[in-house]
XYZ file of C-alpha atoms in Angstrom:
243
model
C 33.333 -20.540 -24.174
C 36.807 -22.475 -24.437
C 38.398 -22.590 -27.530
C 39.062 -26.087 -29.273
C 42.900 -26.708 -29.575
C 42.122 -30.254 -31.142
C 42.811 -31.327 -34.324
C 40.220 -31.919 -36.846
C 40.768 -35.654 -36.345
C 40.554 -35.378 -32.962
C 37.372 -33.419 -32.657
C 35.416 -35.911 -34.873
C 36.768 -38.672 -33.030
C 35.866 -36.873 -29.584
C 32.293 -35.814 -30.910
C 31.557 -38.849 -33.261
C 28.590 -40.432 -30.857
C 26.520 -36.795 -31.641
C 27.153 -36.681 -34.873
C 25.919 -39.918 -36.012
C 23.126 -38.800 -34.064
C 22.771 -35.694 -36.223
C 23.328 -37.510 -39.504
C 19.987 -39.823 -38.444
C 17.908 -37.061 -36.689
C 16.061 -35.899 -40.067
C 15.457 -39.476 -41.026
C 13.835 -40.521 -37.441
C 11.530 -37.567 -37.624
C 7.931 -38.397 -37.673
C 5.388 -37.869 -40.439
C 2.358 -36.001 -39.322
C -1.312 -35.822 -40.779
C -2.459 -32.608 -41.774
C -6.262 -33.889 -40.955
C -4.779 -34.874 -37.462
C -3.380 -31.448 -36.771
C -6.474 -29.576 -37.807
C -8.467 -31.922 -35.557
C -6.413 -31.463 -32.857
C -6.535 -27.563 -33.244
C -10.404 -27.624 -32.888
C -10.594 -27.230 -36.830
C -9.037 -25.890 -39.464
C -9.435 -22.316 -38.970
C -7.187 -22.739 -36.172
C -4.186 -24.002 -38.207
C -2.287 -21.392 -40.160
C 0.396 -21.838 -42.758
C 3.434 -19.418 -42.946
C 6.473 -19.409 -45.575
C 9.563 -17.230 -45.356
C 11.091 -16.066 -48.503
C 9.896 -18.556 -51.158
C 10.673 -15.698 -53.135
C 12.819 -15.896 -57.026
C 15.476 -13.779 -55.105
C 16.149 -17.265 -53.142
C 14.951 -19.711 -55.740
C 15.059 -18.286 -59.357
C 17.030 -15.432 -59.831
C 19.974 -12.902 -58.763
C 22.978 -13.263 -56.862
C 21.707 -14.924 -53.798
C 19.131 -17.748 -55.671
C 20.362 -21.284 -55.187
C 18.982 -24.491 -57.293
C 18.926 -26.267 -54.000
C 16.503 -23.948 -52.331
C 14.622 -23.969 -55.145
C 13.475 -27.441 -54.758
C 11.337 -26.669 -51.748
C 9.099 -24.840 -54.133
C 6.892 -27.969 -55.033
C 6.944 -28.868 -51.655
C 5.345 -25.642 -50.246
C 3.143 -25.530 -53.047
C 1.916 -29.407 -52.352
C 1.357 -28.517 -48.521
C -0.669 -26.039 -49.528
C -2.879 -27.456 -51.883
C -3.704 -30.152 -48.948
C -4.353 -27.342 -46.249
C -6.673 -25.887 -48.291
C -8.390 -29.310 -49.595
C -9.184 -29.629 -45.632
C -10.221 -25.832 -45.077
C -7.568 -24.208 -44.051
C -7.459 -20.612 -45.582
C -4.755 -18.831 -43.377
C -1.654 -18.582 -45.549
C 0.743 -15.952 -44.827
C 3.920 -15.438 -46.430
C 7.067 -13.022 -45.067
C 8.955 -12.087 -48.058
C 12.443 -10.139 -48.034
C 11.931 -6.578 -49.294
C 15.054 -4.183 -48.617
C 15.623 -0.409 -49.595
C 18.455 0.008 -52.110
C 20.674 0.995 -49.630
C 19.835 -1.583 -47.298
C 22.395 -1.834 -44.462
C 22.083 -5.861 -44.760
C 23.849 -5.482 -48.496
C 27.216 -5.040 -46.311
C 26.984 -8.577 -45.222
C 25.331 -10.061 -48.577
C 25.142 -9.197 -52.097
C 22.247 -6.826 -52.819
C 18.886 -8.719 -53.197
C 15.190 -8.652 -53.108
C 15.036 -5.157 -53.283
C 11.843 -3.995 -53.013
C 9.476 -3.575 -56.499
C 11.877 -5.665 -58.444
C 11.057 -9.454 -59.157
C 13.400 -11.044 -56.982
C 10.930 -9.659 -54.024
C 8.189 -11.737 -55.337
C 6.890 -15.013 -54.818
C 7.542 -17.653 -56.878
C 4.957 -18.059 -59.942
C 4.312 -21.462 -58.720
C 2.636 -20.044 -55.783
C 0.798 -17.132 -57.223
C -0.797 -19.364 -59.497
C -2.404 -21.129 -56.973
C -6.499 -21.238 -56.517
C -6.051 -19.952 -52.939
C -3.436 -17.215 -53.869
C -5.851 -14.749 -53.438
C -6.232 -15.179 -49.905
C -2.261 -15.279 -49.453
C -1.061 -12.655 -47.008
C 1.999 -11.044 -48.233
C 4.207 -9.476 -45.102
C 7.472 -7.350 -46.123
C 10.522 -7.866 -43.941
C 13.723 -5.863 -44.000
C 15.911 -8.289 -42.410
C 16.145 -12.089 -41.538
C 14.285 -11.704 -39.172
C 10.255 -12.067 -40.069
C 9.191 -10.845 -36.740
C 11.099 -7.395 -36.558
C 9.506 -4.115 -38.677
C 7.285 -6.020 -40.040
C 3.218 -6.758 -39.760
C 3.326 -10.782 -38.665
C 2.863 -10.541 -35.102
C -0.600 -8.094 -35.257
C -1.668 -10.985 -38.150
C -0.950 -13.851 -35.937
C -2.486 -11.985 -32.853
C -5.844 -11.777 -35.143
C -5.541 -15.302 -36.485
C -4.792 -16.688 -32.782
C -3.861 -20.216 -34.342
C -3.293 -23.034 -32.307
C -1.118 -25.063 -34.850
C 1.836 -22.491 -37.261
C 3.208 -24.505 -40.019
C 6.495 -22.695 -40.867
C 8.120 -23.514 -44.038
C 10.944 -21.961 -46.226
C 14.813 -21.042 -46.415
C 16.763 -20.497 -45.770
C 17.268 -23.378 -43.023
C 19.749 -21.514 -40.449
C 19.057 -17.821 -41.203
C 15.566 -16.720 -42.067
C 13.801 -19.822 -41.596
C 15.756 -20.847 -38.182
C 14.757 -16.951 -37.109
C 10.809 -17.408 -37.894
C 10.203 -20.690 -36.768
C 12.278 -20.534 -33.278
C 10.734 -16.572 -33.043
C 7.207 -18.192 -33.530
C 7.851 -20.647 -30.799
C 9.086 -17.886 -28.432
C 6.355 -15.725 -29.348
C 3.691 -18.336 -28.484
C 5.482 -18.740 -24.975
C 6.037 -15.162 -24.025
C 2.056 -14.327 -24.885
C 0.783 -17.438 -23.518
C -0.408 -18.908 -26.657
C -1.380 -22.442 -26.914
C 0.330 -22.984 -30.339
C 2.300 -25.583 -31.815
C 4.971 -25.042 -34.459
C 5.862 -27.492 -36.877
C 8.539 -27.570 -38.792
C 7.939 -30.115 -42.287
C 11.442 -30.426 -43.305
C 10.586 -31.514 -46.522
C 9.440 -27.756 -47.577
C 12.742 -26.342 -45.462
C 16.070 -25.679 -47.229
C 19.721 -24.035 -47.364
C 22.228 -22.993 -50.130
C 25.384 -25.115 -50.073
C 28.821 -23.577 -50.693
C 31.621 -26.052 -50.917
C 35.098 -25.402 -48.651
C 37.140 -25.233 -52.238
C 34.603 -22.853 -53.738
C 34.249 -20.527 -50.499
C 38.213 -20.700 -50.487
C 38.154 -19.559 -54.296
C 35.597 -16.737 -53.370
C 37.271 -15.811 -50.409
C 33.926 -16.523 -48.257
C 33.073 -18.700 -45.502
C 31.847 -22.198 -46.254
C 28.408 -23.358 -45.946
C 27.875 -27.328 -45.807
C 23.921 -27.562 -46.526
C 24.180 -31.047 -45.675
C 25.523 -30.449 -42.310
C 23.442 -27.389 -41.586
C 20.233 -28.977 -42.300
C 20.900 -31.935 -39.806
C 22.251 -29.168 -37.063
C 19.264 -26.713 -37.199
C 16.913 -29.792 -37.408
C 18.092 -30.991 -34.459
C 18.038 -27.296 -32.877
C 14.654 -26.399 -33.866
C 13.586 -29.381 -31.882
C 15.704 -27.850 -28.681
C 13.641 -24.825 -29.028
C 10.245 -26.671 -28.689
C 9.348 -26.586 -32.520
C 8.318 -29.700 -33.915
C 10.617 -31.067 -36.580
C 8.859 -33.293 -38.863
C 10.055 -35.322 -42.082
C 6.793 -34.478 -43.912
C 3.123 -33.754 -44.030
C 0.540 -36.091 -45.428
């Protein structure tokens, strides 16, 4: 990879066309019908919903929580209700659950320690009538498929459509959605992976704030735009919403 020697203005000018494409990518994604997805899959039993890290430690409590991320809780809840109304009852949740001495805490502040409220699903999800059907899968890293039960659960369900939701867009969510697609390819499964962008979000750290804290900036709008596009590159179907 060549090291960029252009000024910021030169870099932006030379990539303006692609940046314009990114700016409009999410708005141009389609809205899909849940009923159509279920029909195309051969019935609701062949559809599964999976959400990553819709837990208190990223939505409402602790040092890694974000008001921006918490906005997806009503969207995830709505999509689950819509799915359940169509007879879909495969609901999986991969949730951060760390040991107190997790090596991940050298990268980020301690969060979602096993057995603490931060590692629990948000209350709005737990209050759903479908909550007794939820399959909760603890995960010790940002990757939902490493050292977890997720692959075994999916092998049992054998879904034709996987609807992936959650946070954060560029870390745990991206790892989940893209690895689900790669898993399906590697195993020869005829399985679509759908990313409803209304139920996917990341946190925001402006450049000024990052400089004050001595951390890396994290521009949520740009990251959402780029990673939504890159989901599509990997074969995940980015859609604006599900109805």
